[in-house]
mmCIF file of C-alpha atoms in Angstrom:
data_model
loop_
_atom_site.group_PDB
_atom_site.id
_atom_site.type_symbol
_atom_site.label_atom_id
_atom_site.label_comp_id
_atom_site.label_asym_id
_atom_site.label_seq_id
_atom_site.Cartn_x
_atom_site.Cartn_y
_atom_site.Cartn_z
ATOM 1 C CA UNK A 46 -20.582 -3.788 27.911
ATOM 2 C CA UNK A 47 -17.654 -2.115 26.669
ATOM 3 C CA UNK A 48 -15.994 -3.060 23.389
ATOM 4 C CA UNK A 49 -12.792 -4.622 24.853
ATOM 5 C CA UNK A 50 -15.434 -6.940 26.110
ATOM 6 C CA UNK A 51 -16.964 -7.374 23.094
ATOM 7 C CA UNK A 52 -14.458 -8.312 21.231
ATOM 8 C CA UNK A 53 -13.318 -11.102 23.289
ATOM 9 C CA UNK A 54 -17.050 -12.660 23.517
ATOM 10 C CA UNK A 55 -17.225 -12.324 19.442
ATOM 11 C CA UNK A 56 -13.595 -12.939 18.738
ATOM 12 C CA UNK A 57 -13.740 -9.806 16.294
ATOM 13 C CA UNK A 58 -10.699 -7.430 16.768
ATOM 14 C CA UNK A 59 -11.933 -3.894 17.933
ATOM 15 C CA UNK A 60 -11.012 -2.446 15.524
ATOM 16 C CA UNK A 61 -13.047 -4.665 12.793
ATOM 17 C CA UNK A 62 -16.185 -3.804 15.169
ATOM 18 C CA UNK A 63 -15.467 0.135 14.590
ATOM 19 C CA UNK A 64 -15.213 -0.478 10.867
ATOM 20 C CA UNK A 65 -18.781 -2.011 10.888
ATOM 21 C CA UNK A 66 -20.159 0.234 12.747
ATOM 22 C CA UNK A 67 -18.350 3.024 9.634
ATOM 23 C CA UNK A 68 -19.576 1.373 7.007
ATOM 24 C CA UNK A 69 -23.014 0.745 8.793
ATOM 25 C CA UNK A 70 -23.092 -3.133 8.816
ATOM 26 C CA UNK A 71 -23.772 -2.574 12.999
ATOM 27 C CA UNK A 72 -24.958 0.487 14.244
ATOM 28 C CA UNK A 73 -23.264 2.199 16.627
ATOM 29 C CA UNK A 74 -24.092 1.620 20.241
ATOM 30 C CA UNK A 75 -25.385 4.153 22.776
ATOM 31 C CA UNK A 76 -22.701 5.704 24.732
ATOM 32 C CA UNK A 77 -22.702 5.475 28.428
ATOM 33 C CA UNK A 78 -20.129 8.508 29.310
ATOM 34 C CA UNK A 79 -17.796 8.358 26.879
ATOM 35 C CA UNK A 80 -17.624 4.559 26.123
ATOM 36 C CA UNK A 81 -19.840 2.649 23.958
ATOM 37 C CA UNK A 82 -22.827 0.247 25.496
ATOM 38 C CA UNK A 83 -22.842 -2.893 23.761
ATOM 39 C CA UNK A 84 -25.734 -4.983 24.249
ATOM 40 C CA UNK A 85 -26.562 -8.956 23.796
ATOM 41 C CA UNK A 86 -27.906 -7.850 20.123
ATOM 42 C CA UNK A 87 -24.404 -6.657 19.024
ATOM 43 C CA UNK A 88 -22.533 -9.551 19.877
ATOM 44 C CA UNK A 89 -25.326 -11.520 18.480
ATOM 45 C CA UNK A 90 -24.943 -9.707 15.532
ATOM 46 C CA UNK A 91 -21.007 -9.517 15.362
ATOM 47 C CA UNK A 92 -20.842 -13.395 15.574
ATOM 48 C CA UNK A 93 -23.569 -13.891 12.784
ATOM 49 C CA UNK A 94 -21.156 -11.641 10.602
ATOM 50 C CA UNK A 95 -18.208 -13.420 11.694
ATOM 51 C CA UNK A 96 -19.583 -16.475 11.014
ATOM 52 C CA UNK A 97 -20.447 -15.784 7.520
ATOM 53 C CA UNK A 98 -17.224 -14.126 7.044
ATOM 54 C CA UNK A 99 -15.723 -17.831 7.896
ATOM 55 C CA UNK A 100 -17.354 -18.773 5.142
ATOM 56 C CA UNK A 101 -16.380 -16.148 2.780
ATOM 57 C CA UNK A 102 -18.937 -14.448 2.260
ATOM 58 C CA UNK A 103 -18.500 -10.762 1.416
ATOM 59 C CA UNK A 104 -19.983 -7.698 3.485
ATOM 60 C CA UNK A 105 -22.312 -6.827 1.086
ATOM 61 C CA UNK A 106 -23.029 -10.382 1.220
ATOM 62 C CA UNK A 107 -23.570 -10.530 4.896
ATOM 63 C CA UNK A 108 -25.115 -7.156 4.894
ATOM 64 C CA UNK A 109 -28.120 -8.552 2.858
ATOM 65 C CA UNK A 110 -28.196 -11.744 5.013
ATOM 66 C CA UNK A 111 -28.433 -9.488 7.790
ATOM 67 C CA UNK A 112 -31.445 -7.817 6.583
ATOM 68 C CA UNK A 113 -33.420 -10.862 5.448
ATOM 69 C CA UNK A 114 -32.621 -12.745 8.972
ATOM 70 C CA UNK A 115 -35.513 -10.996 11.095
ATOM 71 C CA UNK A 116 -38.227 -12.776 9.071
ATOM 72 C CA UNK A 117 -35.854 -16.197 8.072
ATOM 73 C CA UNK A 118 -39.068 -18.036 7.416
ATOM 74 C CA UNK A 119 -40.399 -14.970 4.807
ATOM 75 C CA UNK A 120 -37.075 -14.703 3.229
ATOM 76 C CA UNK A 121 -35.596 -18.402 2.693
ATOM 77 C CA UNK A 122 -35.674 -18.245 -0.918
ATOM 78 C CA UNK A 123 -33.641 -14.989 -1.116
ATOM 79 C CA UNK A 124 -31.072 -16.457 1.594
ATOM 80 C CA UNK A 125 -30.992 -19.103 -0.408
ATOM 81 C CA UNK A 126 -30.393 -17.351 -3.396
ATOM 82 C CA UNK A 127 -27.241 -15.508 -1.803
ATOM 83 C CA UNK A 128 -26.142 -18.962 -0.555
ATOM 84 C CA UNK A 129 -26.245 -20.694 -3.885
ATOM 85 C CA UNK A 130 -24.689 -17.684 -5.537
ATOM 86 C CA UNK A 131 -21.794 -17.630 -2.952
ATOM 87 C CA UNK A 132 -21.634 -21.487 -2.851
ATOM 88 C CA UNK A 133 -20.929 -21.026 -7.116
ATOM 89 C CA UNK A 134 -18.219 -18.763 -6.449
ATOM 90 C CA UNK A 135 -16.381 -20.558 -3.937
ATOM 91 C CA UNK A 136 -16.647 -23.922 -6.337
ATOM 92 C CA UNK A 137 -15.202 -21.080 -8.999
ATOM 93 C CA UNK A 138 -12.213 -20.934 -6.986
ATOM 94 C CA UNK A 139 -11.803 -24.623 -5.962
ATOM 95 C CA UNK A 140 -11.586 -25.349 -9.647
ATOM 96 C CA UNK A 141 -9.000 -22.234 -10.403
ATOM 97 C CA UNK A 142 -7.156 -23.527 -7.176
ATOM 98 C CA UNK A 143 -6.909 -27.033 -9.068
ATOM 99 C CA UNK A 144 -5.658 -25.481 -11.980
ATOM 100 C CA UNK A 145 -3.195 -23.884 -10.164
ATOM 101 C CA UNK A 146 -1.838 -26.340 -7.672
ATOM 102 C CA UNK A 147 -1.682 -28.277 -10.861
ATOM 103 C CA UNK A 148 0.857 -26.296 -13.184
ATOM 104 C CA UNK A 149 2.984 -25.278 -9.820
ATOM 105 C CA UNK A 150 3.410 -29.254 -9.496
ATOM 106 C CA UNK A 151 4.558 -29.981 -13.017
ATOM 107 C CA UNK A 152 7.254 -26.540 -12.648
ATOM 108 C CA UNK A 153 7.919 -27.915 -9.574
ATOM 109 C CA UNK A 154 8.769 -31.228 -10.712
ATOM 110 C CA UNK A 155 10.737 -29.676 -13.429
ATOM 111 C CA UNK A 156 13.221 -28.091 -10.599
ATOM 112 C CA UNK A 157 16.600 -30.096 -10.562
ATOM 113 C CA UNK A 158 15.872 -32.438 -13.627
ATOM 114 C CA UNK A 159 16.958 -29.668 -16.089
ATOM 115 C CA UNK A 160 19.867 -27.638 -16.492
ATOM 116 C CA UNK A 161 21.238 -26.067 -14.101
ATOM 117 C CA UNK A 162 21.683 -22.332 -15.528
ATOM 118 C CA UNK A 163 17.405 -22.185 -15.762
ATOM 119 C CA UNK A 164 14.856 -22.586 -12.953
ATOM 120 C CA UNK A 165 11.377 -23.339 -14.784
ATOM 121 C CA UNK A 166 9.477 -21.648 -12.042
ATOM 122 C CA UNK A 167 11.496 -18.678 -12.316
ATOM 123 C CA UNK A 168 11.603 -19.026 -16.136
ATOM 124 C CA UNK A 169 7.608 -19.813 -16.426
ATOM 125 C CA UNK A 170 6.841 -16.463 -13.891
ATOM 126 C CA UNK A 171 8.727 -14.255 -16.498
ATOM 127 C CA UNK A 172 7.472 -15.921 -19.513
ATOM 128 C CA UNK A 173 10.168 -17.354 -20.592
ATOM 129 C CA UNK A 174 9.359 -20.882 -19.947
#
C-alpha cells in the first residue's frame, strides 16, 4: 500500500512515517515503481510506535521496545525496566506540574487584590515579585 494509505490506517502524518524511516526506527519499504510498498508489518509497527508515543515515551525509548518485542516473553524484564524507568519520569513531571499549577494559583489569586500599578504574575516572571 502506498503511504497516503498508511497514514490514514496508523493515524501517523506522512511525513512522521518518512522521518522514521531517516532516523531508522522503520525501515524503508520496497518500492513498487516509484512509490513505496507498505506492508501489514509497517502499519503494525507504526501503530506500536504511536502508541507508545501516546504514552510519552521517547524514540529511543520506543526504539529499544521495538527491538525487545519479537521475543516479549525473553525480554519482559528489560521492557519492564524501560517501563518503570519511563513510568518514574512521567511521576517526575506530575509532581513538577503540581508545583507549578500551585505557585500560578497563589499569583493568580494575587491579580486584582493588590495595587493596581503591579501585576504579580508579571512582577514574579521578571523577578521582581
Amino acid at each position: 500500500m502506498k503511504i497516503g494509505e498508511v497514514s490514514k490506517r496508523t493515524g501517523c502524518n506522512i511525513e512522521t512515517i518518512r522521518y522514521y524511516e531517516r532516523i531508522g526506527v522503520i525501515e524503508p519499504p520496497p518500492r513498487k515503481g516509484v512509490y513505496r510498498d507498505y506492508g501489514p508489518s509497517d502499519v503494525e509497527r507504526l501503530c506500536f510506535i504511536r502508541r507508545a508515543r501516546g504514552l510519552g515515551f521517547s524514540l529511543e525509548e520506543v526504539q529499544a521496545l521495538l527491538d525487545l518485542a519479537p521475543r516479549p516473553h525473553t525480554n519482559c524484564d528489560r521492557v519492564q525496566s524501560i517501563a518503570e524507568q519511563h513510568l518514574s519520569n512521567v511521576r517526575a513531571k506530575l509532581a513538577d506540574l503540581g508545583r507549578m499549577e500551585l505557585a500560578l494559583a497563589t499569583l493568580v489569586e494575587q491579580c486584582g487584590v493588590s495595587d493596581h500599578d503591579r501585576c504579580p504574575v508579571v512582577e514574579s516572571l521578571t523577578g521582581k515579585g
